[in-house]
Structures are given as structure tokens and as C-alpha cells.
mmCIF file with all atom_site columns, C-alpha atoms in Angstrom:
data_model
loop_
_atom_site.group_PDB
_atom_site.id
_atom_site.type_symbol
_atom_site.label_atom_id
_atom_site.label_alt_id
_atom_site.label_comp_id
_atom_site.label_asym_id
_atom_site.label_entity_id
_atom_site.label_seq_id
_atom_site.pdbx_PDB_ins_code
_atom_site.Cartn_x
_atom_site.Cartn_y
_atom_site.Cartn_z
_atom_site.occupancy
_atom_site.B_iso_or_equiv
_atom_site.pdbx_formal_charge
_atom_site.auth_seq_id
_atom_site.auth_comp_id
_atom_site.auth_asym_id
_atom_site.auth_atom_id
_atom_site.pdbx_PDB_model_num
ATOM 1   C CA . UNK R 1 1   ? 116.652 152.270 58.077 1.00 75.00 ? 10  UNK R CA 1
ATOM 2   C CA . UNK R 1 2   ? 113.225 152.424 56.110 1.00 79.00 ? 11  UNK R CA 1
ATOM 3   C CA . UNK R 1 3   ? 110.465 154.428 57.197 1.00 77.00 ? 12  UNK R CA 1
ATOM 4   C CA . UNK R 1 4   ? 106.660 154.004 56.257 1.00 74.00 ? 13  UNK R CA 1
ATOM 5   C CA . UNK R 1 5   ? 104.074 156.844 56.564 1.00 76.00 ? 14  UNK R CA 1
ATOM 6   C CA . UNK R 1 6   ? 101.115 155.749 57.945 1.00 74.00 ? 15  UNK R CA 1
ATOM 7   C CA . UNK R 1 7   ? 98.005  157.515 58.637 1.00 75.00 ? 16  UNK R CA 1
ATOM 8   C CA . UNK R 1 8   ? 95.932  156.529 61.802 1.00 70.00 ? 17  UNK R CA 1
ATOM 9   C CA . UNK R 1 9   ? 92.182  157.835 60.301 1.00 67.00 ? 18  UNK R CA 1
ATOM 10  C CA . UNK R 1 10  ? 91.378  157.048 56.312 1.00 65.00 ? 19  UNK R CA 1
ATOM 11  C CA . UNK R 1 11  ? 90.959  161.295 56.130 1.00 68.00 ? 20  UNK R CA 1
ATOM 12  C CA . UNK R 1 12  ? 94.696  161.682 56.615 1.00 70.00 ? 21  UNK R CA 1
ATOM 13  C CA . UNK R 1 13  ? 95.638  158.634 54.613 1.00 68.00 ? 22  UNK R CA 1
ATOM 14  C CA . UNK R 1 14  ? 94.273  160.334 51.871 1.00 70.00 ? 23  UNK R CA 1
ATOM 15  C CA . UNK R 1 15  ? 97.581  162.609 51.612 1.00 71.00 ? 24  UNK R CA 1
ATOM 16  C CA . UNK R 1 16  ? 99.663  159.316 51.431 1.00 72.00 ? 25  UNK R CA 1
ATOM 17  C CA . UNK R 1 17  ? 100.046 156.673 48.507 1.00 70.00 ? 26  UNK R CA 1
ATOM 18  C CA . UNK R 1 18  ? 97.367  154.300 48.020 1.00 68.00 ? 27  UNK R CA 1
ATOM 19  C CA . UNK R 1 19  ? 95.472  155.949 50.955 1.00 66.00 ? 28  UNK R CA 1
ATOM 20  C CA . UNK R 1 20  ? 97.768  154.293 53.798 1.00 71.00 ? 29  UNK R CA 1
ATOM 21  C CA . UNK R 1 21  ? 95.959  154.119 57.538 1.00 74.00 ? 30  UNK R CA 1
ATOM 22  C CA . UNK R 1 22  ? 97.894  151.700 59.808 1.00 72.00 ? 31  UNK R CA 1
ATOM 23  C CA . UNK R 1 23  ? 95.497  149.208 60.265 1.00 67.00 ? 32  UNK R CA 1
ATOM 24  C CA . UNK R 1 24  ? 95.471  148.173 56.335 1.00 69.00 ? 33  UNK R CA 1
ATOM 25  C CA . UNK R 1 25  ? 99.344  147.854 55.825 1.00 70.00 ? 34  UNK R CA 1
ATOM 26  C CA . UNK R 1 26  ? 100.047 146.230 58.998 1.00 71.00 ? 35  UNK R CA 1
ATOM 27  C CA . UNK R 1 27  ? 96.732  144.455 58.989 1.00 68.00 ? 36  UNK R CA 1
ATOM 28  C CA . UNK R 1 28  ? 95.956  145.096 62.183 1.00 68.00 ? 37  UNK R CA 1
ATOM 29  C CA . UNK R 1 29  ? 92.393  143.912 63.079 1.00 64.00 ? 38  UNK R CA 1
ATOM 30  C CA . UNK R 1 30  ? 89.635  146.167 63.666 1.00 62.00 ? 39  UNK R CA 1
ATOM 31  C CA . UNK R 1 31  ? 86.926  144.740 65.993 1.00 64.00 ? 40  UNK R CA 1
ATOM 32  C CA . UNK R 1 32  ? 83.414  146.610 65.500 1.00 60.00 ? 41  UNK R CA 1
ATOM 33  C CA . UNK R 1 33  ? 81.538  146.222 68.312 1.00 64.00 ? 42  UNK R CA 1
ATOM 34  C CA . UNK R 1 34  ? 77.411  146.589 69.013 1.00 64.00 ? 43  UNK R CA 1
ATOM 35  C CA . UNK R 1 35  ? 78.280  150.588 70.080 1.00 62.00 ? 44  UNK R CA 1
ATOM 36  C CA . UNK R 1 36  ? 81.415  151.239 67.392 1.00 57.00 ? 45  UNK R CA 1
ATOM 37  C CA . UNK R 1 37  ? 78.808  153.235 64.857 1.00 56.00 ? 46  UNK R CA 1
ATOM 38  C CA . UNK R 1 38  ? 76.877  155.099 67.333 1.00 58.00 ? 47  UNK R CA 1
ATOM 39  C CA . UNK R 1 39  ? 77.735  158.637 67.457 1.00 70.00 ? 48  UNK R CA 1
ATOM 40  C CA . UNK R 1 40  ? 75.635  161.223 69.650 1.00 69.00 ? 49  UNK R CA 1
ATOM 41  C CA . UNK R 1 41  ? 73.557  164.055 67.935 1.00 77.00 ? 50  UNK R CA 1
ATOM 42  C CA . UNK R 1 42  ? 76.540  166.945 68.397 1.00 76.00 ? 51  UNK R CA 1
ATOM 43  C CA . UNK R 1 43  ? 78.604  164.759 67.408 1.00 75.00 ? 52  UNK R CA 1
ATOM 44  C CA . UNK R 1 44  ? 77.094  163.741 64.085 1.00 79.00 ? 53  UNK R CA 1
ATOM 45  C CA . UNK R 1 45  ? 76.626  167.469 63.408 1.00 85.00 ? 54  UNK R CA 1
ATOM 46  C CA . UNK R 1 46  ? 80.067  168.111 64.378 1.00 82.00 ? 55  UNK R CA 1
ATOM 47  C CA . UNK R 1 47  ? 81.395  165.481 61.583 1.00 80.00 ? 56  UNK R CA 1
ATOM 48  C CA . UNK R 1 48  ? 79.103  166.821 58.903 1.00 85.00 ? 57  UNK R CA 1
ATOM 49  C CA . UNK R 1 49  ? 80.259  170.151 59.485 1.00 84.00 ? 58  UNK R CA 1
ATOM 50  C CA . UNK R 1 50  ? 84.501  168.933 59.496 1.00 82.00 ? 59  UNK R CA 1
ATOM 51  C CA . UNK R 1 51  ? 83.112  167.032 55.869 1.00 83.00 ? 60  UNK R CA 1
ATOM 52  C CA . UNK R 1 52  ? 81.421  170.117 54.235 1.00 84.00 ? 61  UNK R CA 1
ATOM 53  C CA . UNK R 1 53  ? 84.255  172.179 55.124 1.00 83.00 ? 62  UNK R CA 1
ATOM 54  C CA . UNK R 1 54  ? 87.031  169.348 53.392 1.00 78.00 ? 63  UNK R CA 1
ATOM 55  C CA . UNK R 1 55  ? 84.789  169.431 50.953 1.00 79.00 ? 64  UNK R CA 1
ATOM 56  C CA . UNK R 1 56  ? 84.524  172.484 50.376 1.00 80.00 ? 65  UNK R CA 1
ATOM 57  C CA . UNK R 1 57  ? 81.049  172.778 50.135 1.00 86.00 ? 66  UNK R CA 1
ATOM 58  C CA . UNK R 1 58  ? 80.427  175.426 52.945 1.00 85.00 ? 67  UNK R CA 1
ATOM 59  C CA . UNK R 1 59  ? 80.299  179.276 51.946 1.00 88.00 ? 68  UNK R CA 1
ATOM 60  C CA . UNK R 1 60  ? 83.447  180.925 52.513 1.00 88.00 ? 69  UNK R CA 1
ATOM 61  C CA . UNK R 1 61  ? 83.960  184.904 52.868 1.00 90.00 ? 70  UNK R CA 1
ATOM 62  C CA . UNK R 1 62  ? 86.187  186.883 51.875 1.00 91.00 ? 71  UNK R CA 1
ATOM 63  C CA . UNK R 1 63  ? 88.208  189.800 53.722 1.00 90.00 ? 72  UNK R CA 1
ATOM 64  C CA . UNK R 1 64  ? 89.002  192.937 51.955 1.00 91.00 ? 73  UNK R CA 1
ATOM 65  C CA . UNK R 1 65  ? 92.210  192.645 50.320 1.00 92.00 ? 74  UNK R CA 1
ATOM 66  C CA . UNK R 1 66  ? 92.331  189.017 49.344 1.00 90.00 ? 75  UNK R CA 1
ATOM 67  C CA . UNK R 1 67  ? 91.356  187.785 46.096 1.00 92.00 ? 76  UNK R CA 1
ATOM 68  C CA . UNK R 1 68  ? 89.154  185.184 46.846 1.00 90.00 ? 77  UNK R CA 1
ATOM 69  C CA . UNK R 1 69  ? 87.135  183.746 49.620 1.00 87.00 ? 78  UNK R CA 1
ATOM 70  C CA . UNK R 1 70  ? 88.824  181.605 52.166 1.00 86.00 ? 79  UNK R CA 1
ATOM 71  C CA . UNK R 1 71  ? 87.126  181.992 55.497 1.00 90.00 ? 80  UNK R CA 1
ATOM 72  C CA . UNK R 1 72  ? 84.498  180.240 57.206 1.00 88.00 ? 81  UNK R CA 1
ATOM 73  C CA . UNK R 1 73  ? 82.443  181.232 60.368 1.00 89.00 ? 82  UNK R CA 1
ATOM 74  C CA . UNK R 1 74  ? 82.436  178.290 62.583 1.00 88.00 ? 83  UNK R CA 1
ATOM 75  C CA . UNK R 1 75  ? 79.087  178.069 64.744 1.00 89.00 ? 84  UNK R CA 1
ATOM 76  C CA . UNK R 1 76  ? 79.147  178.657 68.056 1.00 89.00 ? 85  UNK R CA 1
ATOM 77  C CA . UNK R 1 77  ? 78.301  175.241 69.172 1.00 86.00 ? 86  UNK R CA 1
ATOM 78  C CA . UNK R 1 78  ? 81.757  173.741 68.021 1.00 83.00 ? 87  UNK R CA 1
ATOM 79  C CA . UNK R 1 79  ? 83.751  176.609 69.495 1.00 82.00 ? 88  UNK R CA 1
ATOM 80  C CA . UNK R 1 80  ? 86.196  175.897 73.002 1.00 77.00 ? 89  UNK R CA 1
ATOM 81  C CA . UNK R 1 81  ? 85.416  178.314 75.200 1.00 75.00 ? 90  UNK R CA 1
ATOM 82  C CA . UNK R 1 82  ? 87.166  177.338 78.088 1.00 70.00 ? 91  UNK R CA 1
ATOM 83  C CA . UNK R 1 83  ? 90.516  179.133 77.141 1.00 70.00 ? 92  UNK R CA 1
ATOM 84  C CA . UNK R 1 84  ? 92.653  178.132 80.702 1.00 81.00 ? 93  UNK R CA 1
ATOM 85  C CA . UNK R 1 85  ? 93.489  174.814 79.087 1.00 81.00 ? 94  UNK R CA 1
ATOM 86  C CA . UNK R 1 86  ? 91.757  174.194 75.939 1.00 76.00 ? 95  UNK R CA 1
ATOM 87  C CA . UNK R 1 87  ? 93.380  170.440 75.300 1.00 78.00 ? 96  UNK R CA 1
ATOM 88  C CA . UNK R 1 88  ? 92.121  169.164 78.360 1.00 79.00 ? 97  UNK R CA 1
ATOM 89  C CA . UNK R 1 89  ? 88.715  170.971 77.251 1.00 79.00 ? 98  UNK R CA 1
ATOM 90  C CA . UNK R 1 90  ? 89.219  168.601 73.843 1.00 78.00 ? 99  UNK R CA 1
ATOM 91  C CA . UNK R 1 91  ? 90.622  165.634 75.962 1.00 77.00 ? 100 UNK R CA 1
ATOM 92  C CA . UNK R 1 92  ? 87.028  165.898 78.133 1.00 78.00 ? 101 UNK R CA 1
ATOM 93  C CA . UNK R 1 93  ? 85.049  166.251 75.222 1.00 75.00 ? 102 UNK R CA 1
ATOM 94  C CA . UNK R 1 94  ? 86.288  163.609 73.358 1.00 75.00 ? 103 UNK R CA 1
ATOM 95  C CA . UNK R 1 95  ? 87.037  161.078 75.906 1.00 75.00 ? 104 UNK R CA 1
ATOM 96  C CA . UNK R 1 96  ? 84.434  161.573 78.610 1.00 76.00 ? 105 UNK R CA 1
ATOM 97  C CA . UNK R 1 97  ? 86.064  160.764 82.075 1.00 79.00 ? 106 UNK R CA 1
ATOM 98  C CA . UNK R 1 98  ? 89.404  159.461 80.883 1.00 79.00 ? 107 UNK R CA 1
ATOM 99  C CA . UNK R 1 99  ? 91.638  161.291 83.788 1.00 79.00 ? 108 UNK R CA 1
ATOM 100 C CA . UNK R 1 100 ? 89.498  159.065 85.991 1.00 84.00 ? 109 UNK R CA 1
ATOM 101 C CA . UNK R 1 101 ? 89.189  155.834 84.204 1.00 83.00 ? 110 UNK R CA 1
ATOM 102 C CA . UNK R 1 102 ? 92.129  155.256 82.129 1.00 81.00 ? 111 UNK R CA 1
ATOM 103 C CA . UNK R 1 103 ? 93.160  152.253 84.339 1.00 87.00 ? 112 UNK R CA 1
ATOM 104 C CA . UNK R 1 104 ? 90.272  150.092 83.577 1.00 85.00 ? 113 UNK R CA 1
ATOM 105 C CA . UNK R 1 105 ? 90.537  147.918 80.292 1.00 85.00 ? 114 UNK R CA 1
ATOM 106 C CA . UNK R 1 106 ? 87.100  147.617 79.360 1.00 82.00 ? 115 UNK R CA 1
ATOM 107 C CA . UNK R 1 107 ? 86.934  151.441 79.240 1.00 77.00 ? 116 UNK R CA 1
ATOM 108 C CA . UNK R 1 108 ? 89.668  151.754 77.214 1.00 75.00 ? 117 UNK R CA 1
ATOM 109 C CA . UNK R 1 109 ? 88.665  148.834 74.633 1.00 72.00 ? 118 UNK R CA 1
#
């Protein structure tokens, strides 16, 4: 059997050889279409934040008894507050009305 690790985003193809997402060593075609680049405001913000902090570039604390700094405050505005089911709180965000439109195709192209 032979196994090939595959990343689905170029971030976490960075951890593999020669950056490996699925849609370069399978070739799998990517269609952009008019709407593929546009992101909404908290959004944006959201991704620059997840970028500064893989880069490093975002001020980190430190707690007493550790050597060096290695905690960030996330703001407010990114935080899940709905703690009875917190995945379907990502799900929601991420997806907006999936649960009641994951039967139609054009939705879910």
C-alpha cells in the first residue's frame, strides 16, 4: 500500500515536502469564479490576525514562571461565545445556512 500526505489549504502544505495541497499533485482543477476572492470585512480581519500570529509578528506575554513569552490575547471579536455547541457555532459562521441548504448544488459549488 502507498500513502501520500496531502494538505487541503497551501498553510498546512507547508509542513509537507515540496508544499503538497491536493489540488497540485492530483491536479485537480480549481475554478475561480467572479465571487472566489471576495471576503467580508471580519473576515479579512480575521485572516490577518491567523497570519500575524503564524508569523509571529503579534506581541506575545509571558506568565510568571516561563522563560519566554508565548501567549497571545485573542480579541474579543474572534472569540465563540456560544459554549452549548461551539462547532455548530463554527459550522454557522463559516458556512452561512448550510443545515438548510446543503441539498442544492449551486450552493454548494
Amino acid at each position: 500500500m502507498i500513502v501520500l500526505a496531502v494538505a487541503s489549504s497551501g498553510i498546512a502544505s507547508l509542513f509537507l515536502p515540496a508544499d503538497r495541497t491536493t489540488h497540485n499533485k492530483f491536479v485537480i482543477p480549481l475554478e475561480l469564479m467572479e465571487n472566489s476572492m471576495e471576503i467580508d470585512t471580519s473576515k479579512q480581519e480575521f485572516n490577518r490576525w491567523v497570519l500575524a500570529v503564524g508569523d509571529g509578528t503579534l506581541p506575545a506575554k509571558m506568565k510568571e514562571g516561563e522563560n519566554e513569552p508565548t501567549w497571545i490575547d485573542i480579541p474579543e471579536k474572534f472569540l465563540i461565545k456560544t459554549w452549548d455547541c461551539p462547532i455548530r457555532q463554527i459550522v454557522e459562521e463559516t458556512y452561512p445556512d448550510f443545515t438548510s441548504r446543503k441539498t442544492n448544488n449551486k450552493y454548494l459549488k
